[in-house]
Every structure is written in C-alpha cells, then in structure tokens.
PDB file of C-alpha atoms and ligand atoms in Angstrom:
ATOM      1  CA  MET A   1     140.949  77.845 115.912  1.00 49.00           C
ATOM      2  CA  ASN A   2     140.258  81.401 117.048  1.00 63.00           C
ATOM      3  CA  ASP A   3     143.880  82.334 116.444  1.00 73.00           C
ATOM      4  CA  LEU A   4     143.576  81.011 112.932  1.00 68.00           C
ATOM      5  CA  ARG A   5     140.411  82.985 112.414  1.00 76.00           C
ATOM      6  CA  ASP A   6     142.149  86.162 113.599  1.00 80.00           C
ATOM      7  CA  LEU A   7     145.005  85.447 111.257  1.00 78.00           C
ATOM      8  CA  TYR A   8     142.628  85.115 108.310  1.00 85.00           C
ATOM      9  CA  ARG A   9     140.945  88.353 109.280  1.00 89.00           C
ATOM     10  CA  ASP A  10     144.276  90.147 109.604  1.00 92.00           C
ATOM     11  CA  VAL A  11     145.257  89.101 106.078  1.00 93.00           C
ATOM     12  CA  ILE A  12     141.939  90.360 104.661  1.00 94.00           C
ATOM     13  CA  VAL A  13     142.185  93.661 106.549  1.00 94.00           C
ATOM     14  CA  ASP A  14     145.776  94.154 105.449  1.00 96.00           C
ATOM     15  CA  HIS A  15     145.055  93.460 101.770  1.00 97.00           C
ATOM     16  CA  ASN A  16     142.008  95.710 101.820  1.00 96.00           C
ATOM     17  CA  ARG A  17     143.880  98.553 103.454  1.00 97.00           C
ATOM     18  CA  ALA A  18     146.921  98.265 101.197  1.00 98.00           C
ATOM     19  CA  PRO A  19     145.893  96.349  98.076  1.00 98.00           C
ATOM     20  CA  ARG A  20     148.785  94.836  96.098  1.00 98.00           C
ATOM     21  CA  ASN A  21     149.048  95.455  92.357  1.00 98.00           C
ATOM     22  CA  PHE A  22     146.340  98.105  92.569  1.00 98.00           C
ATOM     23  CA  HIS A  23     147.083 100.240  89.504  1.00 98.00           C
ATOM     24  CA  ARG A  24     146.794 100.271  85.739  1.00 96.00           C
ATOM     25  CA  LEU A  25     149.210  98.376  83.521  1.00 95.00           C
ATOM     26  CA  GLU A  26     150.856 100.406  80.813  1.00 91.00           C
ATOM     27  CA  ALA A  27     150.204  98.075  77.915  1.00 89.00           C
ATOM     28  CA  PRO A  28     148.005  95.173  79.023  1.00 92.00           C
ATOM     29  CA  ASP A  29     147.309  92.503  76.440  1.00 91.00           C
ATOM     30  CA  HIS A  30     144.245  91.207  78.246  1.00 93.00           C
ATOM     31  CA  GLU A  31     141.654  93.058  80.264  1.00 94.00           C
ATOM     32  CA  ALA A  32     138.206  92.385  81.668  1.00 95.00           C
ATOM     33  CA  GLN A  33     135.711  94.094  83.908  1.00 96.00           C
ATOM     34  CA  GLY A  34     133.708  92.339  86.556  1.00 97.00           C
ATOM     35  CA  PHE A  35     130.640  93.467  88.417  1.00 97.00           C
ATOM     36  CA  ASN A  36     128.929  91.936  91.413  1.00 97.00           C
ATOM     37  CA  ALA A  37     125.454  93.458  91.463  1.00 95.00           C
ATOM     38  CA  LEU A  38     124.658  91.811  94.786  1.00 93.00           C
ATOM     39  CA  CYS A  39     127.136  94.022  96.608  1.00 95.00           C
ATOM     40  CA  GLY A  40     128.156  96.672  94.069  1.00 97.00           C
ATOM     41  CA  ASP A  41     131.757  95.488  93.672  1.00 98.00           C
ATOM     42  CA  LYS A  42     133.342  96.594  90.430  1.00 98.00           C
ATOM     43  CA  LEU A  43     136.770  95.452  89.279  1.00 97.00           C
ATOM     44  CA  THR A  44     138.967  95.712  86.218  1.00 97.00           C
ATOM     45  CA  VAL A  45     141.706  93.121  85.872  1.00 97.00           C
ATOM     46  CA  GLN A  46     144.563  93.654  83.430  1.00 96.00           C
ATOM     47  CA  LEU A  47     147.160  91.150  82.335  1.00 95.00           C
ATOM     48  CA  LYS A  48     150.392  90.918  80.481  1.00 94.00           C
ATOM     49  CA  LEU A  49     151.305  87.456  79.259  1.00 93.00           C
ATOM     50  CA  ASP A  50     154.686  86.112  78.393  1.00 93.00           C
ATOM     51  CA  GLY A  51     154.579  82.740  76.702  1.00 89.00           C
ATOM     52  CA  GLY A  52     152.237  80.629  78.802  1.00 92.00           C
ATOM     53  CA  ARG A  53     152.735  82.652  81.935  1.00 96.00           C
ATOM     54  CA  ILE A  54     151.267  85.738  83.607  1.00 97.00           C
ATOM     55  CA  ALA A  55     154.141  88.199  83.447  1.00 96.00           C
ATOM     56  CA  ASP A  56     152.217  91.001  85.115  1.00 97.00           C
ATOM     57  CA  VAL A  57     148.759  91.537  86.543  1.00 98.00           C
ATOM     58  CA  ALA A  58     147.007  94.482  88.118  1.00 98.00           C
ATOM     59  CA  PHE A  59     143.531  95.517  89.144  1.00 98.00           C
ATOM     60  CA  GLU A  60     141.506  98.635  89.768  1.00 98.00           C
ATOM     61  CA  GLY A  61     138.032  99.381  90.964  1.00 97.00           C
ATOM     62  CA  SER A  62     136.049  99.697  94.111  1.00 96.00           C
ATOM     63  CA  GLY A  63     134.211  97.282  96.282  1.00 96.00           C
ATOM     64  CA  CYS A  64     133.803  95.848  99.729  1.00 95.00           C
ATOM     65  CA  ALA A  65     136.770  94.718 101.814  1.00 95.00           C
ATOM     66  CA  ILE A  66     136.393  91.092 100.764  1.00 95.00           C
ATOM     67  CA  SER A  67     136.311  91.817  97.035  1.00 97.00           C
ATOM     68  CA  VAL A  68     139.348  94.104  97.229  1.00 97.00           C
ATOM     69  CA  ALA A  69     141.338  91.787  99.508  1.00 97.00           C
ATOM     70  CA  SER A  70     140.509  88.806  97.315  1.00 97.00           C
ATOM     71  CA  ALA A  71     141.655  90.654  94.168  1.00 98.00           C
ATOM     72  CA  SER A  72     144.828  91.760  95.926  1.00 98.00           C
ATOM     73  CA  LEU A  73     145.636  88.252  97.166  1.00 97.00           C
ATOM     74  CA  MET A  74     144.864  86.862  93.729  1.00 98.00           C
ATOM     75  CA  THR A  75     147.168  89.212  91.825  1.00 98.00           C
ATOM     76  CA  GLU A  76     149.961  88.566  94.289  1.00 97.00           C
ATOM     77  CA  ARG A  77     149.526  84.818  93.897  1.00 97.00           C
ATOM     78  CA  VAL A  78     149.122  84.460  90.121  1.00 97.00           C
ATOM     79  CA  LYS A  79     151.922  86.774  89.031  1.00 97.00           C
ATOM     80  CA  GLY A  80     154.524  84.627  87.294  1.00 97.00           C
ATOM     81  CA  LEU A  81     152.286  81.538  87.252  1.00 97.00           C
ATOM     82  CA  GLU A  82     151.695  79.380  84.209  1.00 97.00           C
ATOM     83  CA  LEU A  83     148.178  79.573  82.817  1.00 96.00           C
ATOM     84  CA  ALA A  84     147.385  75.946  83.574  1.00 95.00           C
ATOM     85  CA  ALA A  85     148.334  76.575  87.213  1.00 95.00           C
ATOM     86  CA  VAL A  86     146.170  79.711  87.267  1.00 96.00           C
ATOM     87  CA  ARG A  87     143.143  77.741  86.102  1.00 94.00           C
ATOM     88  CA  ALA A  88     143.808  74.982  88.617  1.00 93.00           C
ATOM     89  CA  LEU A  89     144.103  77.574  91.371  1.00 94.00           C
ATOM     90  CA  HIS A  90     140.842  79.188  90.282  1.00 94.00           C
ATOM     91  CA  SER A  91     139.060  75.843  90.692  1.00 92.00           C
ATOM     92  CA  GLU A  92     140.692  75.278  94.053  1.00 93.00           C
ATOM     93  CA  VAL A  93     139.665  78.719  95.356  1.00 94.00           C
ATOM     94  CA  HIS A  94     136.150  78.300  94.007  1.00 92.00           C
ATOM     95  CA  ALA A  95     135.833  74.942  95.753  1.00 92.00           C
ATOM     96  CA  LEU A  96     137.188  76.421  98.971  1.00 93.00           C
ATOM     97  CA  LEU A  97     134.743  79.341  98.894  1.00 92.00           C
ATOM     98  CA  THR A  98     131.694  77.286  98.071  1.00 90.00           C
ATOM     99  CA  GLY A  99     132.626  74.605 100.573  1.00 89.00           C
ATOM    100  CA  ALA A 100     132.927  71.956  97.847  1.00 90.00           C
ATOM    101  CA  SER A 101     136.354  71.059  99.213  1.00 87.00           C
ATOM    102  CA  ASP A 102     138.683  72.067 101.988  1.00 85.00           C
ATOM    103  CA  GLY A 103     141.408  72.948  99.560  1.00 82.00           C
ATOM    104  CA  ASP A 104     145.062  72.034  99.705  1.00 83.00           C
ATOM    105  CA  PRO A 105     146.923  74.440 101.999  1.00 83.00           C
ATOM    106  CA  ARG A 106     150.122  73.893 100.000  1.00 85.00           C
ATOM    107  CA  THR A 107     148.416  75.050  96.807  1.00 86.00           C
ATOM    108  CA  LEU A 108     146.398  77.808  98.403  1.00 90.00           C
ATOM    109  CA  GLY A 109     149.063  79.445 100.553  1.00 90.00           C
ATOM    110  CA  LYS A 110     147.833  82.849 101.702  1.00 91.00           C
ATOM    111  CA  LEU A 111     144.587  82.416  99.767  1.00 94.00           C
ATOM    112  CA  GLU A 112     143.489  80.272 102.694  1.00 91.00           C
ATOM    113  CA  ALA A 113     142.592  83.564 104.347  1.00 92.00           C
ATOM    114  CA  LEU A 114     139.440  83.516 102.216  1.00 92.00           C
ATOM    115  CA  ARG A 115     138.264  80.324 103.906  1.00 90.00           C
ATOM    116  CA  GLY A 116     136.135  82.240 106.415  1.00 87.00           C
ATOM    117  CA  VAL A 117     134.057  83.761 103.624  1.00 90.00           C
ATOM    118  CA  ARG A 118     132.164  80.530 103.077  1.00 88.00           C
ATOM    119  CA  GLU A 119     130.388  81.063 106.369  1.00 87.00           C
ATOM    120  CA  TYR A 120     128.736  84.060 104.714  1.00 88.00           C
ATOM    121  CA  PRO A 121     127.140  82.767 101.502  1.00 87.00           C
ATOM    122  CA  ALA A 122     126.104  86.291 100.456  1.00 88.00           C
ATOM    123  CA  ARG A 123     129.769  87.287 100.365  1.00 92.00           C
ATOM    124  CA  VAL A 124     131.056  84.392  98.293  1.00 94.00           C
ATOM    125  CA  LYS A 125     130.449  86.361  95.085  1.00 95.00           C
ATOM    126  CA  CYS A 126     132.509  89.222  96.500  1.00 96.00           C
ATOM    127  CA  ALA A 127     135.444  86.859  96.892  1.00 96.00           C
ATOM    128  CA  THR A 128     135.044  85.070  93.555  1.00 96.00           C
ATOM    129  CA  LEU A 129     134.559  88.244  91.475  1.00 97.00           C
ATOM    130  CA  ALA A 130     138.281  88.873  90.937  1.00 98.00           C
ATOM    131  CA  TRP A 131     138.801  85.257  89.873  1.00 97.00           C
ATOM    132  CA  HIS A 132     135.921  85.256  87.401  1.00 95.00           C
ATOM    133  CA  THR A 133     137.220  88.527  86.005  1.00 97.00           C
ATOM    134  CA  LEU A 134     140.748  87.151  85.706  1.00 97.00           C
ATOM    135  CA  LEU A 135     139.484  84.149  83.752  1.00 95.00           C
ATOM    136  CA  ALA A 136     137.357  86.410  81.551  1.00 94.00           C
ATOM    137  CA  ALA A 137     140.452  88.501  80.824  1.00 95.00           C
ATOM    138  CA  LEU A 138     142.405  85.359  79.926  1.00 93.00           C
ATOM    139  CA  ASP A 139     139.625  84.149  77.680  1.00 90.00           C
ATOM    140  CA  GLY A 140     139.379  87.574  76.091  1.00 81.00           C
ATOM    141  CA  ALA A 141     135.750  88.243  76.919  1.00 58.00           C
ATOM    142  CA  ALA A 142     134.855  91.622  75.477  1.00 55.00           C
ATOM    143  CA  ARG A 143     131.779  92.180  77.589  1.00 60.00           C
ATOM    144  CA  PRO A 144     131.757  92.946  81.317  1.00 67.00           C
ATOM    145  CA  VAL A 145     131.416  89.892  83.514  1.00 71.00           C
ATOM    146  CA  SER A 146     128.569  89.660  85.926  1.00 75.00           C
ATOM    147  CA  THR A 147     128.396  87.255  88.837  1.00 74.00           C
ATOM    148  CA  GLU A 148     124.650  86.955  88.218  1.00 66.00           C
TER     149      GLU A 148
HETATM  150 ZN1   ZN B 201     131.305  92.755  98.005  1.00 92.72          ZN
END
C-alpha cells in the first residue's frame, strides 16, 4: 500500500513539475476560466473540438501542485476522447475524489493518482477545479467558474 502511495505521489510531482499541454491553443473554439478561492488556484482551459471529440486541449494558470497536476493529467487523458466519455470520466473522477465510489481503475488509468487527495478534504476542490473548468468550457459558460 505504501508503494502505491509513493507511486501516486510520484505521478503528482511529475505532472506538477512538467505539466502536459500547458500552453495556449492558437484558435480554441471553447474556453473557460476556473478559480478556487479556497486555495487561490486559477486555471484557463481551452478546447478544440472535432465532431463529437476533443481534438486538442490545453491549460494555463497557476495554482498548487494538486491543481496543476490534476489539470495536466486531465488534459492528457481527455485529448481525443468523445464528449460522452469525457462527461462520464468527469463523474468518475468526482466520485473518486469525494469518496462516493472507488472508481474503476480501467476507466481512470493514471487519474488514479488523484485518489490520495480524498484524504485531504480541503484539497478536493484543487483537484476538481480543472474538471469543472473543462465542463464549463464545453458548455460554453461565459463567466468564470468558481468552486464556491
Ligand atoms: Zn489548490
């Protein structure tokens, strides 16, 4: 169990240190900003859709290690996914983080690294911020999203 815990931590540290898809898209067709007042995390998520699929996704902003790692893991995971799968994954991650379910390792893949966050309820919003912002971008929300 400790090995697993170390593995989770390594994934978070790695994605915080070298976030994937951390840049601006040239011509995004969806974009949303998210803000977690509890911690001060601020993210912008940009998307390019192609049919019913996320063709490209990127994020920018600043925040704590968990918020950045979660956004990085998310962009890596949802790129190329169909929108229905993205929404299903969002529910799965939310359930995992809040402890509502243990999640399906086959669906979650590397996102399982976020499992440890649920032991720190104050940090759950850090981890869910990127996902809320992604959904807001998909739904075309014009106003910044707040986790409050
Ligand atoms: Zn945070």
